[in-house]
């Protein structure tokens, strides 16, 4: 049996922070898992270093399910983003090792490919509708078949999802949390014209998506969904905060625009009602924040019973290790919907050499044994951790609001 003899947490900042767990077996086989929790990176690193790694040394690397249960049930304190990201890192590293030992790309161990490639969506944004549409046009020319569109809101100095530098929207910033301003009224007026212009310019063959980023009440979300119906969006994402899953009933009563939610969910319990009552169409939980491949497979299986498809989160704060794991997962499940894909910077790609590749609007994880992604330790060491935060959001009168 392959024993875990070494475990190391690597925190590196090639443009943004990433936390990676690297496990080594007694035969020298290595596995990597992403443990990045944007803006709270050190908490997961400590959870792993101080509490998880001491329990891993000497364990059988093949016992993935048992290790998952050991870390989840064994801790007594269940769920939560820190716990579940740490468990995910261990889980993904163990799947990497198992697939390398089998000499197979991970998707083969998960049941084999259900499709030829993974449909992805990219992010187009701009201060104005014209800029956003131009950005989207460029992506369409590159072969993307699905594009998320976000535009500046007239009258607001800055808002969510609009890149400061072209092509490089980055959710976290160095220093203390920046402050964005918000007005629901101004925002609700700005989105339908964006969709109208995008349809006019791009036609109907490309999928258009939009992220509300948890900023509306259910009835406001119902209205936006209704206003967007003529433009047939692929989805409206994170319309409301979803701590209260009941909220989505009201949105559903008012619109047929498909609903996606769940990038901040960390367990099946966060989405059980949303799925069982068919209140959403796409579940966005991810490998890294929802307990690894072992747990995400359970979420996907529950979703499949209710004809809900997956649409995993894939912003730049999820490292190439998560992207690789997500692609193996996406390729192998029956109810895959779409995968978010924000390109990492060249520095990040160099620290995490990977086998996945983009062609004709789709990603493929490649056919190297394991995940097909590694961490270059020497290069990672050149980029020390730098504290960074997501922005906070305030209404124009100063009231703290949802981000
Ligand atoms: C998305 C997300 C991101 C998140 C970010 C937080 O849909 O891609 O909303 O932009 O805000 O990943 O860390
Ligand atoms: Mg989002």
Short mmCIF file of C-alpha atoms and ligand atoms in Angstrom, two decimals:
data_model
loop_
_atom_site.label_atom_id
_atom_site.label_comp_id
_atom_site.label_asym_id
_atom_site.label_seq_id
_atom_site.Cartn_x
_atom_site.Cartn_y
_atom_site.Cartn_z
CA UNK A 1 0.00 0.00 0.00
CA UNK A 2 1.28 3.51 -0.83
CA UNK A 3 1.86 5.41 2.41
CA UNK A 4 1.82 9.17 2.75
CA UNK A 5 5.27 10.07 4.07
CA UNK A 6 5.45 13.77 3.35
CA UNK A 7 2.96 16.63 3.24
CA UNK A 8 3.71 20.26 2.57
CA UNK A 9 1.62 23.41 2.22
CA UNK A 10 2.96 25.88 -0.33
CA UNK A 11 1.68 29.46 -0.35
CA UNK A 12 2.75 31.40 -3.40
CA UNK A 13 1.73 34.71 -4.99
CA UNK A 14 2.49 34.75 -8.73
CA UNK A 15 0.24 37.81 -9.17
CA UNK A 16 -2.31 36.49 -6.67
CA UNK A 17 -2.20 34.11 -3.70
CA UNK A 18 -2.57 30.35 -4.01
CA UNK A 19 -2.35 27.70 -1.30
CA UNK A 20 -1.37 24.22 -2.48
CA UNK A 21 -1.06 20.96 -0.60
CA UNK A 22 1.56 18.53 -1.91
CA UNK A 23 1.58 14.94 -0.71
CA UNK A 24 4.35 12.40 -1.31
CA UNK A 25 4.10 8.61 -0.89
CA UNK A 26 6.85 6.24 0.22
CA UNK A 27 7.39 5.34 -3.45
CA UNK A 28 7.94 9.00 -4.31
CA UNK A 29 4.59 9.52 -6.06
CA UNK A 30 3.34 13.07 -5.57
CA UNK A 31 -0.16 14.53 -5.58
CA UNK A 32 -1.33 18.14 -5.46
CA UNK A 33 -4.52 19.73 -4.15
CA UNK A 34 -5.65 23.38 -4.20
CA UNK A 35 -6.58 24.92 -0.82
CA UNK A 36 -7.02 28.55 -1.85
CA UNK A 37 -9.73 30.54 -0.09
CA UNK A 38 -9.55 34.02 -1.56
CA UNK A 39 -8.75 36.67 1.05
CA UNK A 40 -8.53 34.11 3.88
CA UNK A 41 -5.64 32.00 2.58
CA UNK A 42 -3.64 31.68 5.80
CA UNK A 43 -6.61 30.20 7.69
CA UNK A 44 -6.71 27.14 5.43
CA UNK A 45 -2.92 26.83 5.39
CA UNK A 46 -2.94 26.73 9.20
CA UNK A 47 -5.86 24.28 9.29
CA UNK A 48 -3.83 21.94 7.10
CA UNK A 49 -0.43 22.45 8.71
CA UNK A 50 -1.49 22.52 12.33
CA UNK A 51 -4.40 20.09 12.35
CA UNK A 52 -4.63 17.89 9.24
CA UNK A 53 -1.09 17.02 8.18
CA UNK A 54 -0.16 15.37 11.51
CA UNK A 55 -3.06 12.93 10.94
CA UNK A 56 -2.10 12.19 7.34
CA UNK A 57 1.46 10.98 7.76
CA UNK A 58 1.54 7.17 7.57
CA UNK A 59 -1.97 6.79 6.11
CA UNK A 60 -2.75 4.61 3.10
CA UNK A 61 -2.94 7.01 0.13
CA UNK A 62 -5.43 4.73 -1.63
CA UNK A 63 -8.12 5.18 1.04
CA UNK A 64 -9.68 8.34 -0.34
CA UNK A 65 -13.25 7.93 0.94
CA UNK A 66 -12.09 6.81 4.37
CA UNK A 67 -9.71 9.77 4.63
CA UNK A 68 -12.50 12.12 3.61
CA UNK A 69 -14.81 10.72 6.31
CA UNK A 70 -11.97 10.76 8.85
CA UNK A 71 -11.35 14.47 8.28
CA UNK A 72 -15.05 15.43 8.04
CA UNK A 73 -16.67 13.34 10.78
CA UNK A 74 -13.50 13.09 12.80
CA UNK A 75 -13.13 16.83 13.35
CA UNK A 76 -16.56 17.01 15.04
CA UNK A 77 -16.83 20.63 13.71
CA UNK A 78 -18.35 20.15 10.28
CA UNK A 79 -18.63 22.14 7.06
CA UNK A 80 -17.61 25.77 6.53
CA UNK A 81 -15.28 27.12 3.82
CA UNK A 82 -12.03 26.68 5.78
CA UNK A 83 -12.69 23.06 6.76
CA UNK A 84 -14.07 22.05 3.38
CA UNK A 85 -11.26 23.70 1.39
CA UNK A 86 -8.69 21.89 3.54
CA UNK A 87 -10.47 18.54 3.07
CA UNK A 88 -10.73 19.26 -0.66
CA UNK A 89 -6.98 19.77 -0.93
CA UNK A 90 -6.31 16.39 0.66
CA UNK A 91 -8.98 14.70 -1.43
CA UNK A 92 -7.73 16.07 -4.77
CA UNK A 93 -4.10 15.27 -3.95
CA UNK A 94 -5.13 11.67 -3.16
CA UNK A 95 -7.09 11.35 -6.42
CA UNK A 96 -4.02 12.67 -8.24
CA UNK A 97 -1.85 10.00 -6.60
CA UNK A 98 -4.35 7.21 -7.26
CA UNK A 99 -4.64 8.11 -10.94
CA UNK A 100 -0.85 8.37 -11.29
CA UNK A 101 -0.48 4.94 -9.70
CA UNK A 102 -3.07 3.58 -12.13
CA UNK A 103 -1.25 5.25 -15.01
CA UNK A 104 -4.50 6.92 -16.11
CA UNK A 105 -5.81 10.46 -16.45
CA UNK A 106 -8.15 11.03 -13.52
CA UNK A 107 -11.33 11.18 -15.60
CA UNK A 108 -10.83 7.52 -16.52
CA UNK A 109 -11.03 6.57 -12.84
CA UNK A 110 -14.21 8.66 -12.46
CA UNK A 111 -16.00 6.58 -15.07
CA UNK A 112 -14.43 7.81 -18.29
CA UNK A 113 -15.35 10.65 -20.64
CA UNK A 114 -19.05 11.40 -21.17
CA UNK A 115 -18.24 14.01 -23.84
CA UNK A 116 -15.44 15.11 -26.13
CA UNK A 117 -14.63 18.31 -24.26
CA UNK A 118 -15.82 20.71 -21.59
CA UNK A 119 -17.86 23.74 -22.72
CA UNK A 120 -16.49 26.83 -21.00
CA UNK A 121 -17.55 30.43 -20.57
CA UNK A 122 -15.22 33.38 -20.36
CA UNK A 123 -15.65 36.91 -18.96
CA UNK A 124 -16.22 39.99 -21.07
CA UNK A 125 -16.46 43.33 -19.32
CA UNK A 126 -16.06 47.04 -19.85
CA UNK A 127 -16.92 50.41 -18.36
CA UNK A 128 -19.54 50.94 -21.07
CA UNK A 129 -21.88 48.66 -22.98
CA UNK A 130 -19.85 49.34 -26.16
CA UNK A 131 -16.60 48.27 -24.48
CA UNK A 132 -18.17 45.12 -23.06
CA UNK A 133 -19.65 44.14 -26.40
CA UNK A 134 -16.31 44.76 -28.13
CA UNK A 135 -14.55 42.60 -25.56
CA UNK A 136 -17.13 39.85 -26.06
CA UNK A 137 -16.74 40.06 -29.84
CA UNK A 138 -13.01 39.36 -29.41
CA UNK A 139 -13.77 36.24 -27.37
CA UNK A 140 -16.29 35.06 -29.96
CA UNK A 141 -13.57 35.41 -32.62
CA UNK A 142 -11.26 33.27 -30.44
CA UNK A 143 -13.84 30.51 -30.57
CA UNK A 144 -15.66 30.93 -27.23
CA UNK A 145 -19.24 29.71 -27.42
CA UNK A 146 -20.34 31.14 -24.08
CA UNK A 147 -19.52 34.56 -22.66
CA UNK A 148 -20.41 36.23 -19.37
CA UNK A 149 -21.12 39.92 -19.84
CA UNK A 150 -20.74 42.55 -17.07
CA UNK A 151 -20.70 46.28 -17.61
CA UNK A 152 -20.08 49.38 -15.53
CA UNK A 153 -23.27 50.84 -14.05
CA UNK A 154 -23.88 54.46 -15.18
CA UNK A 155 -23.69 56.71 -12.12
CA UNK A 156 -21.59 54.27 -10.02
CA UNK A 157 -17.82 54.81 -9.82
CA UNK A 158 -16.94 51.08 -9.88
CA UNK A 159 -18.74 47.79 -9.72
CA UNK A 160 -18.32 44.06 -9.57
CA UNK A 161 -16.88 42.15 -12.48
CA UNK A 162 -15.51 44.99 -14.57
CA UNK A 163 -11.83 44.55 -15.40
CA UNK A 164 -9.51 47.40 -14.47
CA UNK A 165 -7.03 46.29 -17.10
CA UNK A 166 -8.40 44.74 -20.24
CA UNK A 167 -8.61 40.94 -20.16
CA UNK A 168 -7.43 40.75 -16.56
CA UNK A 169 -10.36 40.93 -14.19
CA UNK A 170 -8.99 39.96 -10.80
CA UNK A 171 -11.28 39.62 -7.82
CA UNK A 172 -8.73 40.38 -5.04
CA UNK A 173 -6.55 43.40 -4.41
CA UNK A 174 -3.41 43.98 -2.35
CA UNK A 175 -3.77 46.17 0.73
CA UNK A 176 -6.96 46.60 2.73
CA UNK A 177 -10.38 45.84 1.18
CA UNK A 178 -11.34 48.40 -1.47
CA UNK A 179 -14.87 49.81 -1.34
CA UNK A 180 -17.37 49.61 -4.20
CA UNK A 181 -20.62 51.55 -4.35
CA UNK A 182 -23.99 50.07 -5.15
CA UNK A 183 -27.42 51.17 -6.29
CA UNK A 184 -29.95 48.49 -7.19
CA UNK A 185 -32.08 50.96 -9.15
CA UNK A 186 -29.18 52.08 -11.35
CA UNK A 187 -28.03 48.49 -11.84
CA UNK A 188 -31.46 47.15 -12.80
CA UNK A 189 -31.75 49.82 -15.47
CA UNK A 190 -28.34 48.97 -16.93
CA UNK A 191 -28.50 45.23 -17.59
CA UNK A 192 -31.32 44.84 -20.18
CA UNK A 193 -29.70 47.36 -22.59
CA UNK A 194 -26.40 45.47 -22.23
CA UNK A 195 -28.10 42.23 -23.27
CA UNK A 196 -29.95 43.92 -26.11
CA UNK A 197 -26.67 45.35 -27.48
CA UNK A 198 -24.84 42.04 -27.06
CA UNK A 199 -27.53 40.08 -28.94
CA UNK A 200 -27.57 42.69 -31.66
CA UNK A 201 -23.77 42.49 -32.08
CA UNK A 202 -23.14 38.79 -31.43
CA UNK A 203 -26.30 37.14 -32.68
CA UNK A 204 -28.04 34.17 -31.11
CA UNK A 205 -25.51 31.36 -31.50
CA UNK A 206 -23.34 32.40 -28.58
CA UNK A 207 -24.49 31.77 -25.00
CA UNK A 208 -24.67 34.90 -22.84
CA UNK A 209 -24.40 34.74 -19.06
CA UNK A 210 -24.60 37.30 -16.27
CA UNK A 211 -23.52 37.38 -12.60
CA UNK A 212 -25.62 39.41 -10.15
CA UNK A 213 -23.19 38.62 -7.31
CA UNK A 214 -25.79 38.22 -4.56
CA UNK A 215 -27.10 41.80 -4.76
CA UNK A 216 -30.83 41.59 -5.29
CA UNK A 217 -33.85 40.73 -3.22
CA UNK A 218 -35.93 37.84 -4.59
CA UNK A 219 -38.56 40.11 -6.11
CA UNK A 220 -35.90 42.34 -7.73
CA UNK A 221 -34.25 39.22 -9.12
CA UNK A 222 -37.61 38.08 -10.47
CA UNK A 223 -37.92 41.38 -12.30
CA UNK A 224 -34.41 41.24 -13.77
CA UNK A 225 -34.95 37.64 -14.87
CA UNK A 226 -38.19 38.67 -16.59
CA UNK A 227 -36.56 41.69 -18.26
CA UNK A 228 -33.79 39.46 -19.64
CA UNK A 229 -36.08 36.70 -20.94
CA UNK A 230 -36.34 38.14 -24.48
CA UNK A 231 -32.54 37.86 -24.79
CA UNK A 232 -32.47 34.19 -23.70
CA UNK A 233 -29.59 34.31 -21.21
CA UNK A 234 -27.89 30.98 -20.51
CA UNK A 235 -28.20 31.87 -16.83
CA UNK A 236 -28.58 34.56 -14.22
CA UNK A 237 -26.03 33.81 -11.50
CA UNK A 238 -26.19 34.38 -7.74
CA UNK A 239 -29.31 36.53 -7.95
CA UNK A 240 -29.68 36.62 -4.15
CA UNK A 241 -27.61 35.52 -1.19
CA UNK A 242 -28.63 31.90 -0.71
CA UNK A 243 -28.32 31.33 3.02
CA UNK A 244 -32.10 31.26 2.94
CA UNK A 245 -32.82 28.73 0.22
CA UNK A 246 -36.57 29.50 0.38
CA UNK A 247 -35.84 32.87 -1.26
CA UNK A 248 -35.42 31.20 -4.60
CA UNK A 249 -39.08 30.12 -4.70
CA UNK A 250 -40.11 33.71 -5.21
CA UNK A 251 -37.62 34.27 -8.04
CA UNK A 252 -38.84 31.08 -9.73
CA UNK A 253 -42.46 32.21 -9.58
CA UNK A 254 -41.62 35.23 -11.71
CA UNK A 255 -39.16 34.20 -14.37
CA UNK A 256 -38.13 31.41 -16.72
CA UNK A 257 -34.55 32.77 -16.95
CA UNK A 258 -32.37 29.85 -15.81
CA UNK A 259 -30.85 30.32 -12.36
CA UNK A 260 -27.32 29.41 -11.26
CA UNK A 261 -26.06 29.57 -7.71
CA UNK A 262 -23.49 28.12 -5.34
CA UNK A 263 -19.93 29.29 -5.92
CA UNK A 264 -19.63 29.99 -2.19
CA UNK A 265 -21.37 26.79 -1.08
CA UNK A 266 -19.24 24.27 0.71
CA UNK A 267 -21.48 21.25 1.20
CA UNK A 268 -24.47 19.38 -0.12
CA UNK A 269 -26.46 20.81 2.79
CA UNK A 270 -26.12 24.33 1.34
CA UNK A 271 -28.01 23.31 -1.78
CA UNK A 272 -30.20 20.41 -0.76
CA UNK A 273 -33.46 22.34 -0.79
CA UNK A 274 -32.53 24.33 -3.90
CA UNK A 275 -31.97 21.06 -5.70
CA UNK A 276 -34.79 18.97 -4.26
CA UNK A 277 -37.38 21.68 -4.93
CA UNK A 278 -35.85 22.38 -8.33
CA UNK A 279 -35.38 26.05 -7.48
CA UNK A 280 -32.24 26.35 -9.62
CA UNK A 281 -30.99 25.07 -12.96
CA UNK A 282 -27.22 25.06 -12.43
CA UNK A 283 -25.22 24.32 -9.31
CA UNK A 284 -21.93 26.21 -9.13
CA UNK A 285 -20.23 24.48 -6.19
CA UNK A 286 -16.56 23.77 -6.91
CA UNK A 287 -13.99 21.13 -6.21
CA UNK A 288 -11.89 23.33 -3.92
CA UNK A 289 -14.58 24.94 -1.77
CA UNK A 290 -17.01 22.02 -1.62
CA UNK A 291 -14.91 19.23 -0.16
CA UNK A 292 -13.08 17.93 -3.23
CA UNK A 293 -14.06 15.53 -5.93
CA UNK A 294 -15.45 13.05 -3.42
CA UNK A 295 -18.05 15.49 -2.11
CA UNK A 296 -18.78 17.34 -5.36
CA UNK A 297 -19.69 14.02 -6.98
CA UNK A 298 -22.42 13.60 -4.35
CA UNK A 299 -23.77 17.07 -5.05
CA UNK A 300 -23.77 16.38 -8.80
CA UNK A 301 -25.51 13.03 -8.31
CA UNK A 302 -28.26 14.65 -6.22
CA UNK A 303 -28.60 17.41 -8.83
CA UNK A 304 -28.89 14.84 -11.61
CA UNK A 305 -31.99 13.33 -9.96
CA UNK A 306 -33.67 16.71 -10.37
CA UNK A 307 -32.39 17.50 -13.87
CA UNK A 308 -30.09 20.20 -12.58
CA UNK A 309 -26.73 20.56 -14.26
CA UNK A 310 -23.33 21.70 -13.02
CA UNK A 311 -21.61 24.99 -13.76
CA UNK A 312 -18.51 24.98 -11.59
CA UNK A 313 -16.94 28.20 -10.40
CA UNK A 314 -13.63 28.82 -12.18
CA UNK A 315 -12.43 32.34 -11.40
CA UNK A 316 -8.70 33.15 -11.22
CA UNK A 317 -8.63 32.62 -7.46
CA UNK A 318 -9.16 28.90 -8.10
CA UNK A 319 -5.69 27.64 -9.00
CA UNK A 320 -4.79 25.60 -12.09
CA UNK A 321 -4.90 22.58 -9.76
CA UNK A 322 -8.62 23.16 -9.21
CA UNK A 323 -9.13 23.86 -12.91
CA UNK A 324 -7.55 20.52 -13.80
CA UNK A 325 -9.60 18.67 -11.17
CA UNK A 326 -12.78 20.39 -12.35
CA UNK A 327 -12.12 19.39 -15.95
CA UNK A 328 -11.69 15.70 -15.08
CA UNK A 329 -14.89 15.93 -13.06
CA UNK A 330 -16.79 17.82 -15.79
CA UNK A 331 -15.77 15.33 -18.44
CA UNK A 332 -16.92 12.35 -16.42
CA UNK A 333 -20.36 13.28 -15.04
CA UNK A 334 -23.63 12.86 -16.97
CA UNK A 335 -25.19 16.17 -15.90
CA UNK A 336 -22.39 18.56 -16.75
CA UNK A 337 -23.66 21.98 -17.89
CA UNK A 338 -20.81 24.45 -18.35
CA UNK A 339 -17.48 25.35 -16.74
CA UNK A 340 -16.33 28.87 -15.91
CA UNK A 341 -12.89 29.65 -17.31
CA UNK A 342 -10.92 32.77 -16.50
CA UNK A 343 -7.43 32.55 -17.88
CA UNK A 344 -4.64 32.71 -15.32
CA UNK A 345 -1.67 35.03 -15.80
CA UNK A 346 1.50 33.77 -17.49
CA UNK A 347 3.26 33.82 -14.05
CA UNK A 348 0.58 31.56 -12.55
CA UNK A 349 0.68 29.20 -15.52
CA UNK A 350 4.47 28.91 -15.13
CA UNK A 351 4.21 28.03 -11.41
CA UNK A 352 1.55 25.40 -12.20
CA UNK A 353 2.54 23.64 -15.45
CA UNK A 354 -0.53 21.84 -16.74
CA UNK A 355 -1.78 19.54 -19.48
CA UNK A 356 -5.24 21.05 -20.00
CA UNK A 357 -5.81 22.99 -23.19
CA UNK A 358 -8.43 25.13 -24.94
CA UNK A 359 -9.76 24.48 -28.40
CA UNK A 360 -12.91 25.66 -30.16
CA UNK A 361 -14.73 26.86 -27.06
CA UNK A 362 -13.91 23.77 -25.02
CA UNK A 363 -11.27 22.73 -22.51
CA UNK A 364 -9.84 19.23 -22.23
CA UNK A 365 -7.86 18.00 -19.20
CA UNK A 366 -5.31 16.11 -21.34
CA UNK A 367 -4.26 12.51 -20.97
CA UNK A 368 -1.33 12.59 -18.59
CA UNK A 369 -1.63 10.19 -15.65
CA UNK A 370 -3.22 11.90 -12.65
CA UNK A 371 -4.56 15.45 -12.75
CA UNK A 372 -2.01 16.56 -15.32
CA UNK A 373 -0.91 19.55 -13.25
CA UNK A 374 2.08 20.15 -11.01
CA UNK A 375 3.66 22.89 -8.92
CA UNK A 376 7.15 24.17 -9.70
CA UNK A 377 8.46 24.48 -6.14
CA UNK A 378 11.52 26.59 -6.98
CA UNK A 379 9.45 29.08 -8.96
CA UNK A 380 6.67 29.14 -6.35
CA UNK A 381 9.25 30.10 -3.70
CA UNK A 382 10.09 33.24 -5.66
CA UNK A 383 6.60 34.68 -5.04
CA UNK A 384 5.97 35.12 -1.30
CA UNK A 385 2.44 35.53 0.09
CA UNK A 386 1.04 39.07 0.00
CA UNK A 387 -2.12 39.86 1.93
CA UNK A 388 -4.99 40.70 -0.40
CA UNK A 389 -8.73 41.15 0.04
CA UNK A 390 -11.90 41.05 -1.95
CA UNK A 391 -13.67 44.43 -2.08
CA UNK A 392 -16.53 45.35 0.20
CA UNK A 393 -19.70 46.90 -1.14
CA UNK A 394 -21.66 49.84 0.28
CA UNK A 395 -24.88 51.53 -0.77
CA UNK A 396 -24.53 55.15 -1.83
CA UNK A 397 -25.56 56.27 1.69
CA UNK A 398 -22.75 54.19 3.22
CA UNK A 399 -24.74 51.12 4.33
CA UNK A 400 -22.71 47.89 4.14
CA UNK A 401 -24.19 45.71 1.41
CA UNK A 402 -23.74 42.28 -0.11
CA UNK A 403 -20.70 41.58 -2.25
C1 LIG B 1 -17.35 34.37 -10.51
C2 LIG B 1 -17.18 34.94 -9.16
C3 LIG B 1 -15.85 35.54 -8.83
C4 LIG B 1 -15.79 35.68 -7.32
C5 LIG B 1 -14.43 35.41 -6.82
C6 LIG B 1 -14.35 35.48 -5.32
O1 LIG B 1 -18.50 34.15 -10.85
O2 LIG B 1 -16.36 34.11 -11.15
O3 LIG B 1 -18.29 35.64 -8.72
O4 LIG B 1 -15.56 36.73 -9.50
O5 LIG B 1 -16.23 36.91 -6.90
O6 LIG B 1 -14.04 34.16 -7.29
O7 LIG B 1 -13.15 35.00 -4.85
MG1 LIG B 2 -19.99 34.56 -9.49
#
